[in-house]
Structures are given as C-alpha cells and as structure tokens.
XYZ file of C-alpha atoms in Angstrom:
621
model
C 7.843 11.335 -25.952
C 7.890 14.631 -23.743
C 10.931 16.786 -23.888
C 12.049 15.053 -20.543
C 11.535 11.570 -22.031
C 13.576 12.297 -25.105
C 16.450 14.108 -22.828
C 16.732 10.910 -21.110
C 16.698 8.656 -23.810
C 19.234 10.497 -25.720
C 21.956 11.878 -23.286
C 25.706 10.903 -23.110
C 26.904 7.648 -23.071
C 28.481 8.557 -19.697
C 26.774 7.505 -15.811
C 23.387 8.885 -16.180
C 20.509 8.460 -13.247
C 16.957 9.055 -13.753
C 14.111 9.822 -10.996
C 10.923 8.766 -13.170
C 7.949 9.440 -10.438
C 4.928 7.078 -10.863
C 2.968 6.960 -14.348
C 6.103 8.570 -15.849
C 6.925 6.196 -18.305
C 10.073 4.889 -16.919
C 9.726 1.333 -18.672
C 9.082 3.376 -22.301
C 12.364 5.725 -21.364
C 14.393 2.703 -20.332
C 13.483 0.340 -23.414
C 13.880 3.132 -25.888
C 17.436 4.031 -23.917
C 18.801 0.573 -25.181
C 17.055 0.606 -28.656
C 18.995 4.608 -29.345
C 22.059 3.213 -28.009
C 22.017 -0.015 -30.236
C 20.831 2.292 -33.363
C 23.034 4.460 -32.627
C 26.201 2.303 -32.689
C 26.954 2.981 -28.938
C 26.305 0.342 -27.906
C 26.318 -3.529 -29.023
C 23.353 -5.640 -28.277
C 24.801 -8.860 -26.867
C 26.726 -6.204 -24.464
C 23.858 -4.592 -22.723
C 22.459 -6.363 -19.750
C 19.735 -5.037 -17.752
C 18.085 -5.459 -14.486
C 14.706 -5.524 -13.204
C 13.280 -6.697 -9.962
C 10.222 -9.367 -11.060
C 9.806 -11.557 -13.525
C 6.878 -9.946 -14.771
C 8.498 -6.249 -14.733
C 11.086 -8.327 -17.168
C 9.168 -10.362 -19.853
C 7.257 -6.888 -20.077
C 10.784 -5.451 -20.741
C 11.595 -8.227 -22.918
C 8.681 -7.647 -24.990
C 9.454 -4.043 -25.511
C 12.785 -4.676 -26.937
C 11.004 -7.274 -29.684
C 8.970 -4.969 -30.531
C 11.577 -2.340 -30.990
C 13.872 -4.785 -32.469
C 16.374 -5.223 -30.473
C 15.759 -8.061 -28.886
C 14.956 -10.942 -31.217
C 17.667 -13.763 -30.795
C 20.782 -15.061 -28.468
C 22.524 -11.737 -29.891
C 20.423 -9.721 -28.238
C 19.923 -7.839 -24.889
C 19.879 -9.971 -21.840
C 17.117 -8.745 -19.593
C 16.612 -10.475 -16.202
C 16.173 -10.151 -12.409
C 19.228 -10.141 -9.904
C 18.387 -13.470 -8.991
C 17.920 -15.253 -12.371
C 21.053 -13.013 -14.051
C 23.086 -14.373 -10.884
C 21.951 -18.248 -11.731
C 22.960 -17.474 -15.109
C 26.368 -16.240 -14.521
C 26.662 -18.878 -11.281
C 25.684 -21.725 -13.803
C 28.301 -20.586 -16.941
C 30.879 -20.200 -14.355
C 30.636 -24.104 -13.067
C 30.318 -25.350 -16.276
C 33.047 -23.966 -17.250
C 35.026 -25.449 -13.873
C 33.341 -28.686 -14.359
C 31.380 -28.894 -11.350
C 28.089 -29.645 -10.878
C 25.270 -26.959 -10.245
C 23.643 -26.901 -6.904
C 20.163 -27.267 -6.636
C 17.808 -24.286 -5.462
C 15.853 -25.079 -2.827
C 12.163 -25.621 -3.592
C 10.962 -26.065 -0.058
C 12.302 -23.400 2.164
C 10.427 -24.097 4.955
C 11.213 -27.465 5.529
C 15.212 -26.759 5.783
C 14.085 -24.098 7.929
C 11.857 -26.522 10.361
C 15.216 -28.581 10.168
C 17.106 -25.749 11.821
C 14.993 -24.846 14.396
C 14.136 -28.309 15.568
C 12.313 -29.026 18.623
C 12.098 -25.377 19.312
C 9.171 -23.737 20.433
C 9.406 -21.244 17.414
C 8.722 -24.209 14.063
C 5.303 -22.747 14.156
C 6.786 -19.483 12.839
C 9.438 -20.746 10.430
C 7.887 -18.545 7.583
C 8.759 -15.706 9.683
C 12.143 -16.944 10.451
C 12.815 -17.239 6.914
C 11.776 -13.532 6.839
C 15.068 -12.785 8.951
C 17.147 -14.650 7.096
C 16.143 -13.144 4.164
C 16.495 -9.694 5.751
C 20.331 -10.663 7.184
C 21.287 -11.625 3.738
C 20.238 -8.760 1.898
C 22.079 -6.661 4.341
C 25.310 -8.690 4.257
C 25.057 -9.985 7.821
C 26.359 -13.055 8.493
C 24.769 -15.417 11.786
C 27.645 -14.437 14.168
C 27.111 -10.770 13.657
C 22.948 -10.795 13.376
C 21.941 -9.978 16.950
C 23.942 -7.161 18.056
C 23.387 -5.924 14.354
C 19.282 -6.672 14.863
C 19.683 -5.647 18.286
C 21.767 -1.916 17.196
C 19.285 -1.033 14.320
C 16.042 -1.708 16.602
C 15.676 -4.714 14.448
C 11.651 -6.076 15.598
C 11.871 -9.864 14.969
C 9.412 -12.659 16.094
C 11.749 -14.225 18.460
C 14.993 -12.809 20.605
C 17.684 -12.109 18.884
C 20.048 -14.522 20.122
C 17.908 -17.360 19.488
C 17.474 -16.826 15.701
C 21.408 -16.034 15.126
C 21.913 -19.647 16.612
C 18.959 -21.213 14.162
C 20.384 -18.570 11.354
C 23.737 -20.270 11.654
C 22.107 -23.832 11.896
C 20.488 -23.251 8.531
C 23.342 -21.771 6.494
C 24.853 -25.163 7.734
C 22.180 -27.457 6.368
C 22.481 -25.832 3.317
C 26.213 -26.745 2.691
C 25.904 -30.019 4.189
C 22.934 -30.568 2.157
C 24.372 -28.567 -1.242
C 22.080 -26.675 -1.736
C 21.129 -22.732 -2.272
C 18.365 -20.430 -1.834
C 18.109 -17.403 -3.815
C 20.099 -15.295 -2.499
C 22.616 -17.528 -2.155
C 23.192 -16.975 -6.193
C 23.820 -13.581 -5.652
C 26.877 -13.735 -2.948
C 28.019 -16.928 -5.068
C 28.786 -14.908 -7.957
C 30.010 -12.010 -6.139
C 32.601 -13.588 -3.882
C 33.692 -15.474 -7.111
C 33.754 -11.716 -8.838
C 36.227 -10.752 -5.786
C 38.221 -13.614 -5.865
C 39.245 -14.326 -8.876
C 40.270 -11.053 -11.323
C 40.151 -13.204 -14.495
C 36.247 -14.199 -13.915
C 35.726 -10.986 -12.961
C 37.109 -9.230 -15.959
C 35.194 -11.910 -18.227
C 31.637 -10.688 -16.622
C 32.895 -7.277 -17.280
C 33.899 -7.467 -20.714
C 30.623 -9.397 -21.634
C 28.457 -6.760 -19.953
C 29.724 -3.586 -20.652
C 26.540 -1.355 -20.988
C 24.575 -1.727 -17.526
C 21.006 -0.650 -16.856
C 18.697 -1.181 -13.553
C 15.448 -0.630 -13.402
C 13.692 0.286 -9.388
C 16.572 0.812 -8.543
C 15.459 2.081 -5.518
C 14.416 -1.152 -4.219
C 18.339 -2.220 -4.051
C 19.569 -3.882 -1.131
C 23.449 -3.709 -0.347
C 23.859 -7.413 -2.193
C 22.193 -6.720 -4.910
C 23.999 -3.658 -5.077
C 27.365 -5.223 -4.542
C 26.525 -7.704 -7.812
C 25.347 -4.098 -9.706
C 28.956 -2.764 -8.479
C 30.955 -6.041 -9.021
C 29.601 -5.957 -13.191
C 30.291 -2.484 -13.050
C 33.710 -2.227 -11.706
C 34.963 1.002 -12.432
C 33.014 2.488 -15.952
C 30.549 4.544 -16.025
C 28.334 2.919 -18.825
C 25.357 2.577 -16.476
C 21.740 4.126 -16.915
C 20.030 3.420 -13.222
C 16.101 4.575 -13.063
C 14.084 4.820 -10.121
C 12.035 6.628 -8.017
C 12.982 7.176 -4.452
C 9.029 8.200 -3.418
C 8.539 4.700 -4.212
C 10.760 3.061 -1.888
C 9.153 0.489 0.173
C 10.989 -2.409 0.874
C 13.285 -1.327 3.998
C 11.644 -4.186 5.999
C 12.769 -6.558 3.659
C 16.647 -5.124 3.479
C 16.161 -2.502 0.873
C 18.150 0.508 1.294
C 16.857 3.568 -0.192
C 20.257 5.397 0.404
C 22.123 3.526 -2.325
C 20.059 4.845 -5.022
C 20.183 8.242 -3.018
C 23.800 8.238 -3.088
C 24.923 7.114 -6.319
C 25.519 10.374 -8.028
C 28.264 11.221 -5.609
C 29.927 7.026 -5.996
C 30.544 7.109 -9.456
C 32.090 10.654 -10.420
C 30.098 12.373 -13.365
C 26.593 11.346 -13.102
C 23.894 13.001 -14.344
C 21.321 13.345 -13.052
C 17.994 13.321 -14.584
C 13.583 13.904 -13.709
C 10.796 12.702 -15.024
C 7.510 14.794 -13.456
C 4.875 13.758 -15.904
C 2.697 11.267 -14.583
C 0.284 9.764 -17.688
C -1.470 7.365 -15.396
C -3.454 9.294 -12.426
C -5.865 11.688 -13.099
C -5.299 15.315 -11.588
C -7.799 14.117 -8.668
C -5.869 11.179 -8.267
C -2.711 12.770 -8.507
C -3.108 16.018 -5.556
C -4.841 13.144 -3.309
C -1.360 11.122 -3.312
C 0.947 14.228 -3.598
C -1.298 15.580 -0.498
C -0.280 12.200 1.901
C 3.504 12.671 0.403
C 3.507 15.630 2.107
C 4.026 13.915 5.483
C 8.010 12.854 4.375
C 10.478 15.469 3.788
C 11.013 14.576 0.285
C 10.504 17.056 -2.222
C 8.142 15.878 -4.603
C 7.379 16.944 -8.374
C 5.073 15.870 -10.441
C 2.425 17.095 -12.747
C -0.806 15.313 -13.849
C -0.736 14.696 -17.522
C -4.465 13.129 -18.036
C -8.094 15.295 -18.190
C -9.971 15.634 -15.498
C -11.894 12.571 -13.929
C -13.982 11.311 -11.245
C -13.395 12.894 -7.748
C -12.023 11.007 -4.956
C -14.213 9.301 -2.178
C -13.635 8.059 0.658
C -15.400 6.841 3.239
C -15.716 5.590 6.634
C -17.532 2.275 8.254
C -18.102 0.736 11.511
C -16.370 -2.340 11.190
C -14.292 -4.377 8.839
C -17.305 -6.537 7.741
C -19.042 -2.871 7.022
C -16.416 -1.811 5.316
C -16.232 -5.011 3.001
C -20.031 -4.089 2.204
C -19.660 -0.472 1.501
C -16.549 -1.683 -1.065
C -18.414 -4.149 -2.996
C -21.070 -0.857 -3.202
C -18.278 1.371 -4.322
C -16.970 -1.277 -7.126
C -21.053 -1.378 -8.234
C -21.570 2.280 -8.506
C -18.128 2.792 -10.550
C -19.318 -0.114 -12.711
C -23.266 0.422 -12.946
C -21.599 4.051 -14.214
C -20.272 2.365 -17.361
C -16.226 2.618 -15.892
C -15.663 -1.060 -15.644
C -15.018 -2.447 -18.922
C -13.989 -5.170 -17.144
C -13.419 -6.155 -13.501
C -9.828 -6.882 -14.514
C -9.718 -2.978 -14.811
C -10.601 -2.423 -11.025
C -8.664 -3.482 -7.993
C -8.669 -3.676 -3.718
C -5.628 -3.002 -2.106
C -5.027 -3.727 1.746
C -2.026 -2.779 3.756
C -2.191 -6.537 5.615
C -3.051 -10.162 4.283
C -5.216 -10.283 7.350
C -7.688 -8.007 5.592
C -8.001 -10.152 2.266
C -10.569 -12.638 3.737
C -13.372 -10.574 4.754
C -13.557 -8.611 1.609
C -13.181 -11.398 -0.811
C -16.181 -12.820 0.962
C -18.108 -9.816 0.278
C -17.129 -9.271 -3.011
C -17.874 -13.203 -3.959
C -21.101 -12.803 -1.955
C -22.089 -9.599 -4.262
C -21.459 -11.454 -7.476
C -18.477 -9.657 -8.586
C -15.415 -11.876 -9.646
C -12.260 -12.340 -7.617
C -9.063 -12.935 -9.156
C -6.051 -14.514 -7.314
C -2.168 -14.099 -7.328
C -1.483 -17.334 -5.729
C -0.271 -20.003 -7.565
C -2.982 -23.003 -8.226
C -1.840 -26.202 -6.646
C -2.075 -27.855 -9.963
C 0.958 -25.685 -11.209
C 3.262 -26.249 -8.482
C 2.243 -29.930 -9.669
C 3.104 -29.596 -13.191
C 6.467 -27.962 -12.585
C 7.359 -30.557 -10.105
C 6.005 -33.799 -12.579
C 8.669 -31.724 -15.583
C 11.365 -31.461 -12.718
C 11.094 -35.199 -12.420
C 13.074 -35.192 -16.288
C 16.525 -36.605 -15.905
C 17.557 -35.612 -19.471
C 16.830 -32.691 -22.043
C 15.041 -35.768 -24.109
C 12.909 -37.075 -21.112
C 11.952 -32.977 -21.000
C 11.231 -32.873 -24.644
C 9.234 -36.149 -24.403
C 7.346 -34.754 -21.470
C 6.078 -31.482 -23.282
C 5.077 -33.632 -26.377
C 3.253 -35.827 -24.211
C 1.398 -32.506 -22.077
C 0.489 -30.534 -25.615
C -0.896 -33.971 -27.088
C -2.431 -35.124 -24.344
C -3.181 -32.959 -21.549
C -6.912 -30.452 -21.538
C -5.385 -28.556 -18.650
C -4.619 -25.331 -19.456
C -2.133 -24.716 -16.363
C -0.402 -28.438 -17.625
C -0.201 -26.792 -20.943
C 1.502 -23.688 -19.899
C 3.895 -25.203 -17.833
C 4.820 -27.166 -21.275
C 5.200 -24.104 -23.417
C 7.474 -22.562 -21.042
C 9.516 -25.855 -20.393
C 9.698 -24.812 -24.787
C 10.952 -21.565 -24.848
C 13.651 -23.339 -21.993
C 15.009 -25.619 -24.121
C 15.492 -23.208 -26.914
C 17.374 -21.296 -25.249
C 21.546 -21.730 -25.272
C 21.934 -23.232 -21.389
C 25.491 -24.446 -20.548
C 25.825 -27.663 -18.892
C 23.420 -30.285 -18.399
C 19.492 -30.188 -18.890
C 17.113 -31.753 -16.566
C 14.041 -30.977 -14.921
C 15.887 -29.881 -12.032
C 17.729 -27.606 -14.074
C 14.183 -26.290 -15.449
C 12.379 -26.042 -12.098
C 15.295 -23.499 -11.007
C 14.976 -21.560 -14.769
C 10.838 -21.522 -14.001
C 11.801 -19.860 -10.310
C 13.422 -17.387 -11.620
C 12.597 -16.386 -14.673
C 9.218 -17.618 -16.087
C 6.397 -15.216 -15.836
C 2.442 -16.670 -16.188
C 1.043 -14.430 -18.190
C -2.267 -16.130 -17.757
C -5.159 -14.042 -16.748
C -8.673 -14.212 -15.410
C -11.441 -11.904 -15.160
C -12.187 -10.916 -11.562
C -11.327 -7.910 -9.337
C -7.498 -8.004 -7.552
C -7.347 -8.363 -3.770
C -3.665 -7.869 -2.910
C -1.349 -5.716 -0.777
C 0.264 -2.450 -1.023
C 3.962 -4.054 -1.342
C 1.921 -6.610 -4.050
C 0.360 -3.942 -5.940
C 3.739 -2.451 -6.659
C 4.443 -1.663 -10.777
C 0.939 -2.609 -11.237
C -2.302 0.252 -12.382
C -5.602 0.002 -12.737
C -8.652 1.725 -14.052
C -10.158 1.688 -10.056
C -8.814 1.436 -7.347
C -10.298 1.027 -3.642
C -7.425 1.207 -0.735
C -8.897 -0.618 1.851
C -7.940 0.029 5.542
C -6.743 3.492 5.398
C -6.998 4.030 9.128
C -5.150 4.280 12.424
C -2.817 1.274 13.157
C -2.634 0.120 9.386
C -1.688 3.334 7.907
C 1.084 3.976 8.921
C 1.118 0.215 10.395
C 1.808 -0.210 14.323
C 4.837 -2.185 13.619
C 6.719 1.207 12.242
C 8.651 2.220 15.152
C 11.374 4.452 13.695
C 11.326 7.236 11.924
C 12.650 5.031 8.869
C 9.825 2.866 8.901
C 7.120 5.879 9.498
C 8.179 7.648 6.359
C 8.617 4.395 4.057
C 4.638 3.923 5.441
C 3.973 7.097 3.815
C 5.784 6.248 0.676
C 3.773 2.883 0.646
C 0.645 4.841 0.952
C 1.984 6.966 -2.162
C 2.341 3.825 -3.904
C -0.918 2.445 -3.363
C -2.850 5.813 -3.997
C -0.974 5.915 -7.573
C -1.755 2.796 -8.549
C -5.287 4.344 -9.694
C -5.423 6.037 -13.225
C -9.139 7.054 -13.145
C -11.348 6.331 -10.070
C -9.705 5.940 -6.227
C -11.502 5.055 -3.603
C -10.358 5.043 -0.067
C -12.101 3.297 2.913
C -11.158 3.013 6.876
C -12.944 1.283 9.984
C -13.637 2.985 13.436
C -12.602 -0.044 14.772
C -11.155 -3.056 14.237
C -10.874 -6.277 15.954
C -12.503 -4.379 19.331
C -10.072 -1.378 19.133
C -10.714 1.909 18.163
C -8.657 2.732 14.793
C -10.536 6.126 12.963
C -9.013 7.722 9.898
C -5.636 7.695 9.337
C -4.051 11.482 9.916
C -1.511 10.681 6.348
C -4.966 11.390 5.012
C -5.656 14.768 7.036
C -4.247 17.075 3.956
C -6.452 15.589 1.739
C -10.122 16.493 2.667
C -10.025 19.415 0.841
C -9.747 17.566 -2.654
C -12.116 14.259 -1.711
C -15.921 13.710 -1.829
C -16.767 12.261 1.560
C -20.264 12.447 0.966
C -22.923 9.721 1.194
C -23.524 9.729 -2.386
C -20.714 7.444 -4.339
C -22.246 9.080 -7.730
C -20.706 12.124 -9.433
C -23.007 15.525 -9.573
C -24.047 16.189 -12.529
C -22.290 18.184 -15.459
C -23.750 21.443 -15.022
C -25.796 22.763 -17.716
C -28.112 26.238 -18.978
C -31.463 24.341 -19.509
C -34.670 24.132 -17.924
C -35.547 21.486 -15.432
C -37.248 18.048 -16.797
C -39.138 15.076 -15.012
C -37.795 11.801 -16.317
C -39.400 8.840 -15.509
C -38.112 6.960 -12.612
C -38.910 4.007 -13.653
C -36.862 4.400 -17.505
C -34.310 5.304 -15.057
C -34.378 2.199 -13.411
C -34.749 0.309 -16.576
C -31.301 2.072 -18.019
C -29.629 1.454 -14.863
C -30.659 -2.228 -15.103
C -29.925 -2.902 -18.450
C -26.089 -1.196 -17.784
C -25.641 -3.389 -15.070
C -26.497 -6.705 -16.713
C -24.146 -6.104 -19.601
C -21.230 -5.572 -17.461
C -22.114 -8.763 -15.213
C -22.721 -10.611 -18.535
C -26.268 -11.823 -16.770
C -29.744 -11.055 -17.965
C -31.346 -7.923 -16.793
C -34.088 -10.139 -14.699
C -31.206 -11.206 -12.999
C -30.316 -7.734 -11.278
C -33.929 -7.051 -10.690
C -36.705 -8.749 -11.755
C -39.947 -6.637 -13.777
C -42.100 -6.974 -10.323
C -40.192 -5.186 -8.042
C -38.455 -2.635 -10.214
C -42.503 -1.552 -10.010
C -42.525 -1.630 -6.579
C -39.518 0.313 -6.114
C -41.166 2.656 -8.496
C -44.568 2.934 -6.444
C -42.879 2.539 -2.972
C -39.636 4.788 -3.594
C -37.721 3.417 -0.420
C -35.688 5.928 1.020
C -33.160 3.355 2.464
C -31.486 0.035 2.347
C -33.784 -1.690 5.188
C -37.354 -0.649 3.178
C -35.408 -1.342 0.278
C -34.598 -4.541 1.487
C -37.976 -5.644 2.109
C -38.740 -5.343 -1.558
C -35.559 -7.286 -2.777
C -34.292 -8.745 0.156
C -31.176 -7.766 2.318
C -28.539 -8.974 0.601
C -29.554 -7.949 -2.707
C -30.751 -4.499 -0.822
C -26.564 -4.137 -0.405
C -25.295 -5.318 -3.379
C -28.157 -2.432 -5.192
C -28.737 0.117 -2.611
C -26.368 2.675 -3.541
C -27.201 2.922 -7.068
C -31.033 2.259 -6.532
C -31.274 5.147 -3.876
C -28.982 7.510 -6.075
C -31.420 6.825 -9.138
C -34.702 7.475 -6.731
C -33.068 10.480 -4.936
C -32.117 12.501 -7.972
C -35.514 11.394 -10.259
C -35.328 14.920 -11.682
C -32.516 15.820 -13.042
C -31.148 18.686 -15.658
C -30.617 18.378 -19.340
C-alpha cells in the first residue's frame, strides 16, 4: 500500500470519509479497512455490514474478505447491495411477525401497462417506469410528483400531470396486488426503522460498524436506510469519489456524499490521488475534459508511460464503426490484445450499439454481451416454480445430473450456495427468484470485445478502450439542460475516459442521423496531449543507429503471423501467400487499390496495418 492507502486503512475508529479518485484502489483500502479492524479487535465480524451498489461490485468484495479471512462463514461480514441488505432485513423482520413475505415483482412492465391502460403512452411504459423509479429514489410520493417534476425542470416523456395520475395508479396495483418492486424494500424497512424504536434498535445493535462503498451514487432513500442503521454513532467508513458521480438522472444526489462531513460531527476526511490503472497519457487526457466542472481534481498517474492517445474523426456513424474495428486491429496486430476480453467500446447511447456491433462481427472480432440469455431468465423461472426447499433441492440434483447447459447449470449452483445459506422463513422458488435478483452475480464470461454504455461501463477497466461518439449532441448529450446535468456529462465523460489502463481511443461523427454533430468542445483541452494523425501506429522508439532496408515482404509475413495467433485462425486466413506477393510488387498506397487485391471488406478490416507496414518499409534499428 502507498502511504495514503495505509492512512486510510488504519485511522481512528471514529466517522472517517474517503475520496479514492479512479484506479485508486478504493476496493483494496475498503476490504483491508474491515480485515485491520477485525484483527485489530475493533471491530467484531458478524457486526460489520457493508454496502455496495451491484452485485458484481459485491461478490468481488466478498471474495476479498475470503481471501483475507474474514469472511469465511455465517459469522462473518455481511456484504450486500441496498436492495438485497433491505430484503434481508424486510424478510427477518416478517418472519419474526409471522407474516408472509411479499413477492418482488418479476415483470415490471406489465403492472406498469396495467396502470396506464388504454392510454396513448403503454408504448413507453419502460420509460414510465424510469419516473417512477426516479420519484422513489427522491422520496416523492404521486400527489407531490408534478409540481416537484415540474419545479426541478424535471424532462419526462409525457406531461407531468398525466404520469402522477398513472404513478398513483401503480403504487395501487401493487398493494392490491401485494406485491413490491425494489425499491419498495428499501422504504419498507425504513418506515418500519421509524416506527417502531425496538426494531430499530435491533438493526442497530446487529450492525454496529457501517461501511459504503460509491457512495457517491446515493440517492436520498438509500441514504435514509444508510442513516436509519446508523442512527447516531459514528462507526462509519463511507468511500467515494464525487468526479465519478453520474447517476443524477436516475435520483442520485451527489450532495449527500458532499455534505456528510459537516452531518455527522468529527469526520475525517481522507484522499486517495494515486491512480494505478491509467497510464500518464490516459490519465492528462481525462484530467484535461475534467477541467470543464469546477471541481478540483487531484490525481497522479502511478503506471510507466504507454501508448499515446488517438482520436479520430469520421463522416458518419457507419464510418465511424469501420475506422473502430481498424483501431481494435492495429492495437491487437501490435501484440496489446491478449485477449479481446481485454479491450472494450463504450457509447454514450444504446442507439449507437447496433451499428458497431455489426462492424465489429463483420471484421471477425468477437462481441461479448451484458444481456441476459433468454435461456437464463428460463432457468430461474423453471427453479422459481419450487414450492418447497426439497422440490428446490430435487430440482438442482436433477439440473447437475442431467442438464449439458451450462447457463441451466449455473442457475443450479447458485440455487446451492442459496440454500446453504441461514434464510428465515420459508424456502421456495419464489423465495429464490427474489435472492437471484438481488444478490447473485454470473460470473460467467466469454471472449469477445464489450459494447456497452458510459453509465454500464461504470467500476469496470480494461486494457483498451475506444469511446465511441465523442461529439456534439452526445457529449455532453442534448437532453442536459441544466447546469446539473451539463457538469454530471462531464463527469460521465471522466468516467468513461478512465476506464482505459493502457490504450484509449476516442472517435466522433460529423454528422449523425442528417445533422451536423463535429467534435465535442469537453475534448478542446485535450489536443495538445492526443495523436490525431492518420497513422493509428506508434512512431518508433528513437534510436543512434544507421538506417536499414528490411524486407517488406518479412514485414508482412511478421505482421501476418501476429495477427493469426491473436484471432486463433491460420495465417492463410488473414492473407493468403498470393496476394501478400502482390501487395509486395504492387505496394497500394490506399484502401481502394488495396481493395482490389483483397477485396473491400477485407481491404477495411487490413488497411490500416497493411498501409502502416508498406509506408514505413524502412525503418531504424
């Protein structure tokens, strides 16, 4: 650990919070916060309970603690998101009333299309849901949500009025229909908190060492649960980073975290500037485009020197798709990709996803996706049809026997680690459907390159990364209005520039859908430390020797060979013996004559590379 690492880890027991800025560690600092406190006696195990925001962010936390040993049986830290740490406490506190659980709802949508009825507006019930969502985060109830949407500038996909009336008709549907959504757990437990002093104190006394991870990212009810466990101690370690706040849209409130060394008296405050995942390039590109938020911004680039950063300009979106699948190729064909799980596309929009998966599929390089395969939403909802914790057993025994899907399988070793673990009440499939909502993480992985959004891409790194779109009406996106949402733009940019440890590209389109767009101006402080060239190769290491001729066609032959290994095809496959020859004897300056020596397509998918290799046949040694 660095000095600021270890000042974190082992400071007072008293209110402590940390700003850990991208690559800083914050996950190591947090982890080995709980395993000094437990060493050290100050803490008990079974006492600690700490927050994350995604499942994934938590079974990596989880897995920390094993392996520092503090986490190895019911004893032992609990580690959760709000949501699943709510359905925990929500489902103790009925069992121990006798009542019956609720069930989470599975198919939002379809309550929602209930609400709404014959109204015009079922076709965008997704982004109704979106509102609702938003309202509940914030605390606002349906009789209160216009003149609040209305007051705060509030965009919204229908008027105001009209979704507080379809708001109110789905909260209704809900308790006629007993049922919850997500955040439903939350308020649950924290009316129940307010209400009744004797639960209250019971939640207290079992957690009495708090930590919260993105903290950030809080939105006022999550941060009323955070306060409700809290209650008046100061036993809390909160870590975040307020350049990476980008979730206002969604009810976030950046303020909270902002503001809570002056709620609870005696906080320290703490900073962690290292960043050990971007490279110095990488690093004064995103510091440059942080620039345009008053937010004063420290950080120092811990890794050696690496590639510069390019970016690059094309006509079009379809263009653009082209020219990334040509990045990706040059930063592989250069020996970077050990993998194409290494490298990553980020877009700002969904709407952008299409065209460059298309490209990238159409180039031969692999495309991994996020969403969920049809055949696990199937599995989880064949478990869910258990009635009993035997019927659940007799279902995994029947999957691991029988079953040759891997997703099946899966779905069967989680539905294992559920039933090992202590739940109160009764066990169904119901019950495990909620558990797999909220706390299950499918660590299953594929090779391909990523294709996801900014807000997706969050807590995530790479080797390479391309940011896709960086151009005028994405970046910042025409949607941000206020100066709020122009300055969390600029912090989502942040985010999706550090996401890169060793190679960034960037890419924009002059226009877009028949508009003009252009490069975006967060990126005017940064042409001073990019390579905007036409070449997506490196120069040369300089060196005192004399000049050499090396054959173009070894060249080729190397460049081939590199190529094939990392596309796991045979080197005739890149480019057969015959025309390697003729690119030798014909040395096409461009992608059209070298397209009529490998065709078009293949001209795309090579060009770059190809043309680097012919331009720079002599090189020094």
């Amino acid at each position: 650990m660095d000095d600021d690492q270890r000042a974190a880890v082992t400071c007072p027991e008293t209110a402590t919070v940390v700003h850990a800025g991208a690559g800083s560690g914050k996950t190591r600092v947090l982890t080995h916060r709980i395993a000094y406190r437990v060493a050290t006696g100050t803490a008990q195990a079974e006492r600690i309970l700490a927050i994350t925001f995604t499942r994934e962010a938590a079974s990596e936390m989880r897995r920390r603690l094993i392996h520092l040993g503090v986490a190895r049986d019911s004893q032992s830290v609990t580690v959760g998101t709000f949501h699943a740490v709510a359905l925990a406490l929500l489902r103790q506190r009925l069992a121990d009333l006798h009542k019956p659980m609720p069930a989470i709802i599975h198919n939002r949508q379809q309550v929602m299309a209930s609400a709404i009825g014959d109204n015009p507006l079922a076709a965008r019930a997704r982004e109704l849901l979106i509102e609702v969502d938003w309202a509940h985060a914030r605390l606002i109830a349906p009789t209160s949500y216009a003149q609040t949407a209305k007051r705060l500038g509030r965009y919204a996909p229908a008027p105001h009025n009209e979704i507080a009336t379809i708001y109110k008709k789905y909260e209704q549907l809900k308790l006629q229909r007993n049922v919850l959504d997500l955040d439903d757990l939350i308020t649950r437990v924290v009316e129940a908190m307010r209400t009744d002093n004797a639960y209250a104190q019971a939640v207290r006394w079992r957690y009495r060492h708090l930590f919260v991870d993105e903290a950030q990212d809080m939105n006022p009810l999550q941060y009323e649960l955070f306060d409700a466990i809290r209650g008046q101690r100061a036993d809390v370690f909160v870590v975040g980073d307020p350049m990476q706040a980008i979730y206002g849209w969604n009810g976030s409130d950046k303020k909270l975290f902002d503001e809570l060394p002056e709620k609870i008296r005696g906080t320290t405050v703490l900073h962690l500037p290292n960043n050990y995942r971007c490279s110095p390039q990488i690093l004064t590109a995103a510091t440059a485009v942080a620039q345009h938020v008053e937010h004063s911004l420290d950080v120092r680039a811990m890794r050696p020197e690496s590639e510069p950063v390019v970016a690059r300009g094309y006509s079009d979106p379809e263009s653009e798709a082209v020219g990334i699948s040509s990045m990706l190729w040059s930063y592989a064909s250069r020996g970077g990709a050990n993998s194409w799980k290494s490298c990553a596309v980020l877009v700002r929009t969904n709407i952008q996803v299409e065209v460059i998966v298309d490209a990238l599929v159409a180039s031969n390089i692999p495309v991994r996706t996020s969403r969920p395969p049809t055949e696990l939403t199937s599995a989880i909802s064949d478990a869910a049809q258990s009635t009993s914790r035997n019927g659940l057993a007799t279902w995994v025994t029947d999957v691991l026997t029988e079953s040759s899907s891997e997703i099946q399988r899966w779905v069967a070793e989680q539905l294992q680690i559920f039933l090992k673990l202590d739940h109160p009440g009764a066990i169904d499939g119901r019950t495990f459907a909620s558990w797999m909502r909220t706390n299950a993480s499918d660590q299953r992985s594929t090779e391909g390159v990523e294709v996801l959004t900014f807000h997706s891409a969050k807590g995530r790194e790479w080797d390479c990364v391309v940011v896709a779109g960086a151009e005028v009406g994405l970046l910042p996106h025409t949607s941000a209005i206020t100066k709020d949402q122009q300055d969390e733009e600029v912090r989502l940019a942040y985010v999706a520039l550090t996401r890169a440890s060793q190679q960034l590209f960037i890419s924009w389109c002059e226009t877009r859908k028949g508009r003009t767009t252009g490069r975006s101006a967060l990126l005017s402080n940064i042409t001073n430390s990019i390579d905007t060239s036409n070449e997506t190769s490196t120069t040369a290491p300089k060196r005192e020797s004399r000049v050499k001729v090396v054959s173009l066609e070894d060249e080729l032959h190397n460049w081939r060979g590199r190529r094939a290994r990392i596309i796991r095809q045979l080197p005739s496959a890149v480019l057969g013996d015959h025309e390697l020859r003729l690119i030798v004897r014909q040395k096409p300056a461009n992608i059209e004559e070298l397209g009529k020596i490998v065709g078009p397509m293949t001209a795309k998918q090579i060009g770059p590379d190809v043309l680097s290799i012919i331009a720079r046949a002599s090189i020094t040694v």
